XYZ file of C-alpha atoms in Angstrom:
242
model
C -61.534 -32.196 -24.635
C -62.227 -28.670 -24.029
C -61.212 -28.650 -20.578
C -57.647 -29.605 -21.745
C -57.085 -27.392 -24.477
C -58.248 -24.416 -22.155
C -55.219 -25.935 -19.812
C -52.733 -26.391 -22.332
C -53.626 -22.567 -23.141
C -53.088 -21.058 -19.397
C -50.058 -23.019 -18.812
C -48.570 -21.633 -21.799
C -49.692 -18.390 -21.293
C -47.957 -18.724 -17.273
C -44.862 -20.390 -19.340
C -44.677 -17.205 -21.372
C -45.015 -14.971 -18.153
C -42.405 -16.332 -16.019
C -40.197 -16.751 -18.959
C -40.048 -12.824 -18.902
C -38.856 -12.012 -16.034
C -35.634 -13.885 -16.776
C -34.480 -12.594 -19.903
C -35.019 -9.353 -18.148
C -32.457 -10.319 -15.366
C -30.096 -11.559 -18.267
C -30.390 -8.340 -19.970
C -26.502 -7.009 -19.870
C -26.073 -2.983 -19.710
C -23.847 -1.802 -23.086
C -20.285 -1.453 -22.163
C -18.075 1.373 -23.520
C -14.184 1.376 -23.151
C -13.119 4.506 -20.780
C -9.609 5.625 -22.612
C -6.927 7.675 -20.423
C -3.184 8.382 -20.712
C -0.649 9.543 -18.276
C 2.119 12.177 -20.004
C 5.261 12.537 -18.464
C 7.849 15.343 -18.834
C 10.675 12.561 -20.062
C 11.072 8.834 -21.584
C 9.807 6.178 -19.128
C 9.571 2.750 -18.900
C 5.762 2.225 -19.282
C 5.078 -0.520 -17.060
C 3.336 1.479 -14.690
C 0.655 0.060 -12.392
C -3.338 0.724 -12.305
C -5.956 -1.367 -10.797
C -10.223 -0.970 -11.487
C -12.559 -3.055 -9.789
C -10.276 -5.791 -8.267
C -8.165 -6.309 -12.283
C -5.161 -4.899 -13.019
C -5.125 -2.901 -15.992
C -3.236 -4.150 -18.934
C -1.358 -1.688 -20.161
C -1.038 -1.483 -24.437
C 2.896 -1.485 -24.508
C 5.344 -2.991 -27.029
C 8.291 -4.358 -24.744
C 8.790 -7.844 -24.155
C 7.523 -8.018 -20.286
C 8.865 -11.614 -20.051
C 12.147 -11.140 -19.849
C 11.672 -7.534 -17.839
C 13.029 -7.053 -13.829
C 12.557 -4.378 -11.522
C 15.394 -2.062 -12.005
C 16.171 -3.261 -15.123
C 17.145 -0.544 -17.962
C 15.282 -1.068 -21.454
C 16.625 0.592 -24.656
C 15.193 3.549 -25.525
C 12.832 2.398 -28.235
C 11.143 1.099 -25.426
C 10.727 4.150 -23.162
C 7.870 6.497 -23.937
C 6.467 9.892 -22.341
C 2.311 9.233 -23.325
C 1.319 5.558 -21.608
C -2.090 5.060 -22.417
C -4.783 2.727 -20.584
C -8.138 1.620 -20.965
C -10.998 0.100 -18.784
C -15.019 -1.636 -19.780
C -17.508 0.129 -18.033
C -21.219 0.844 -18.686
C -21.696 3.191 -21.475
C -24.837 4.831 -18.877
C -21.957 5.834 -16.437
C -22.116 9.092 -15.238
C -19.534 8.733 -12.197
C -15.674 7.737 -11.719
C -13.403 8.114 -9.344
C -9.633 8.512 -10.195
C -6.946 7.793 -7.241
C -3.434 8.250 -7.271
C -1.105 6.944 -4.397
C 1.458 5.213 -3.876
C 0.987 2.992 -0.441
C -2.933 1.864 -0.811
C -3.537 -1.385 1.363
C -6.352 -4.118 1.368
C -8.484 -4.759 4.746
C -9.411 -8.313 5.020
C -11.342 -10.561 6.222
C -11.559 -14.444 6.388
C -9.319 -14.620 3.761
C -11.212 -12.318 1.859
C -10.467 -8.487 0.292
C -13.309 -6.387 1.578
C -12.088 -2.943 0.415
C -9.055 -1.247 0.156
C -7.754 2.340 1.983
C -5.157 4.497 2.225
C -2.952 4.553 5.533
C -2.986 7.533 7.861
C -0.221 9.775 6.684
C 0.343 8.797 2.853
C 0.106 11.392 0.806
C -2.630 11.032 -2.310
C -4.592 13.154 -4.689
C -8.377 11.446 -5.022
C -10.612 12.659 -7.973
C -14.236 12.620 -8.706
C -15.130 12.887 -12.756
C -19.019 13.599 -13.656
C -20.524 13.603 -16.855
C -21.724 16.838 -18.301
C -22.359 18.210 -21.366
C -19.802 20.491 -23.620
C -21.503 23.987 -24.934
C -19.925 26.170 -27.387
C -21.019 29.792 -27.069
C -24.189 29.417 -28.888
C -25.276 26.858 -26.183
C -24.894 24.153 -28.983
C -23.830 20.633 -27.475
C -20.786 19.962 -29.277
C -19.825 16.656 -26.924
C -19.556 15.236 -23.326
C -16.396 15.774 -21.006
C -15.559 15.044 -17.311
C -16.250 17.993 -14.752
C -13.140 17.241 -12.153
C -13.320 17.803 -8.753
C -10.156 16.966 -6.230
C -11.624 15.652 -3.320
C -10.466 13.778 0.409
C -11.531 10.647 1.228
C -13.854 9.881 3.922
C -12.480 9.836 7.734
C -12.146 5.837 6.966
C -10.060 6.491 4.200
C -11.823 3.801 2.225
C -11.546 3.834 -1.715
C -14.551 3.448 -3.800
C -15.154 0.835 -5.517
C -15.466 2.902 -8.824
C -11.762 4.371 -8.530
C -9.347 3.745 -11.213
C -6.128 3.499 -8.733
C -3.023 4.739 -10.303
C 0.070 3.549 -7.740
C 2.693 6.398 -7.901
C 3.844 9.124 -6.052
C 0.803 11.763 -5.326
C 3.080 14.713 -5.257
C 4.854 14.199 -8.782
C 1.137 14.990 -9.751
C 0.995 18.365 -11.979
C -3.160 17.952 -12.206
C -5.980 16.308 -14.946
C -6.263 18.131 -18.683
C -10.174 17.400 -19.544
C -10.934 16.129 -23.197
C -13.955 16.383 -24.720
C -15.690 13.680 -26.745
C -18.292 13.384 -29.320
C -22.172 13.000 -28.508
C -22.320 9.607 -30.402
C -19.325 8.514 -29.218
C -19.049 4.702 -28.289
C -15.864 5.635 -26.376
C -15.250 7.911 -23.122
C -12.210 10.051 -23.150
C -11.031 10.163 -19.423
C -8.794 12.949 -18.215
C -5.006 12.788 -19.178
C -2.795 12.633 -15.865
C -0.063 15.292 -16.145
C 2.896 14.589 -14.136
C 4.834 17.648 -12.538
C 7.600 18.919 -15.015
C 10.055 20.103 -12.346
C 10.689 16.461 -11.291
C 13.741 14.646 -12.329
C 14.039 11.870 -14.401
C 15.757 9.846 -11.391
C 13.276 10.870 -9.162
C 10.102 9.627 -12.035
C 12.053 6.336 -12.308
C 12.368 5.636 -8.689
C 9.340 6.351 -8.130
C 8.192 3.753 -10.785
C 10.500 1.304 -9.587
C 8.468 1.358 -6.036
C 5.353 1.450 -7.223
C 6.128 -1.793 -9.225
C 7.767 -3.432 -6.024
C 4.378 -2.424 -4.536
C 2.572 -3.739 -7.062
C 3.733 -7.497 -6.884
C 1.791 -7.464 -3.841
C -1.266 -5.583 -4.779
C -0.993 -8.012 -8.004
C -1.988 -10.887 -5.440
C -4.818 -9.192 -4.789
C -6.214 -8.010 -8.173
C -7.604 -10.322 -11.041
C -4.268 -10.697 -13.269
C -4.809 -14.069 -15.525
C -6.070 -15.509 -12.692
C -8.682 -18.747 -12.575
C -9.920 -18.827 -9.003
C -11.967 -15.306 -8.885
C -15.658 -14.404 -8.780
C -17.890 -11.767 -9.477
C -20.072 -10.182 -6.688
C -21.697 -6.773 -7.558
C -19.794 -6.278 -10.505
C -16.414 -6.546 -8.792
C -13.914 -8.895 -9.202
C -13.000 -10.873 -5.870
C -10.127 -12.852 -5.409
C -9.948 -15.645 -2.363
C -6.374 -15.563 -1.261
C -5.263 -18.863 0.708
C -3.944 -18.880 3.892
């Protein structure tokens, strides 16, 4: 009789073990929402187009997109010069890429997305944010911001998969205006885009137009709504079929 409570014992005690181990590996890292805005120098239409991690960012705008078509004009209620965004990412995150282009393209395999790039000869501007720390001059922390630094891809040309892509024109680009936010912050405040205030407001809206005609192809591509996707290392795949 002793023999089996001993048993029962170590085999709940090895129960107990291995049961460990797994709600370790379900453990899920605190998420944070990562808010941006782009600011133009006139009224836009704000359906602009940004991808993160294989999704499509959806945009926090007011107009009815149903009955919307490429070209078509919207009353001016519905035009804005601030579009904000927002994307989940682990609160821990110290590193984010930010790429704006307008011509990105996927290389695939077997049906599959493996990365995406940007072509030999299309323009872009490709930035790397870091964490750091905000001092005033007493060398008191007063918050976190992102330390920007414009960078060129590698000689591949492949995009991270960390990059918030941003299809538009890379030369209407003015630059990134840093914010700062607070230590115990639950948000991060990512850099506001700042489009060039010497370009026309014909020149803005064509330029949105194409990106949007791009876009219905890098929608196929990108999780939007979509049922038949799965995650591997924290990206979102999508199978096309051939």
């Amino acid at each position: 009789m002793k023999k089996q409570i001993i048993l029962v014992v170590l085999l709940g005690s090895f129960g107990s073990f291995f049961a460990g181990p797994k709600s370790l590996l379900e453990y899920e890292e605190p998420m944070a929402p990562f808010i941006g805005d782009i600011v133009f120098p006139c009224d836009i239409d704000p359906d602009l187009c940004l991808y993160y991690k294989g999704n499509k960012i959806q945009l926090d705008i007011n107009h009815d997109k149903k009955s919307k078509r490429i070209g078509q004009s919207l009353t001016k209620k519905d035009l804005v010069k601030i579009v904000p965004y927002a994307v989940n990412e682990a609160r821990s995150t110290q590193k984010i890429h930010l790429l704006i282009c307008d011509r990105p393209l996927p290389s695939s395999y077997d049906n599959t997305i493996n990365y995406l790039y940007v072509p030999e000869g299309v323009s872009y501007k490709f930035y790397t944010l870091t964490a750091m720390r905000k001092y005033d001059q007493d060398k008191v922390a007063q918050g976190y911001c992102w330390h920007v630094t414009q960078e060129v891809l590698p000689a591949d040309k492949i995009i991270p998969d960390n990059t918030i892509i941003f299809l538009f024109k890379a030369d209407y680009i003015a630059g990134l205006d840093v914010k700062v936010w607070p230590l115990n912050s639950n948000i991060r405040i990512l850099p506001t885009i700042l489009m060039d205030q010497n370009i026309d407001r014909e020149d803005i809206t064509q330029a949105i137009i194409q990106a949007r005609i791009i876009g219905i192809d890098f929608d196929t591509i990108h999780k939007h709504h979509l049922s038949n996707s799965s995650k591997i290392e924290s990206k979102t795949v999508v199978m096309i079929k051939p």
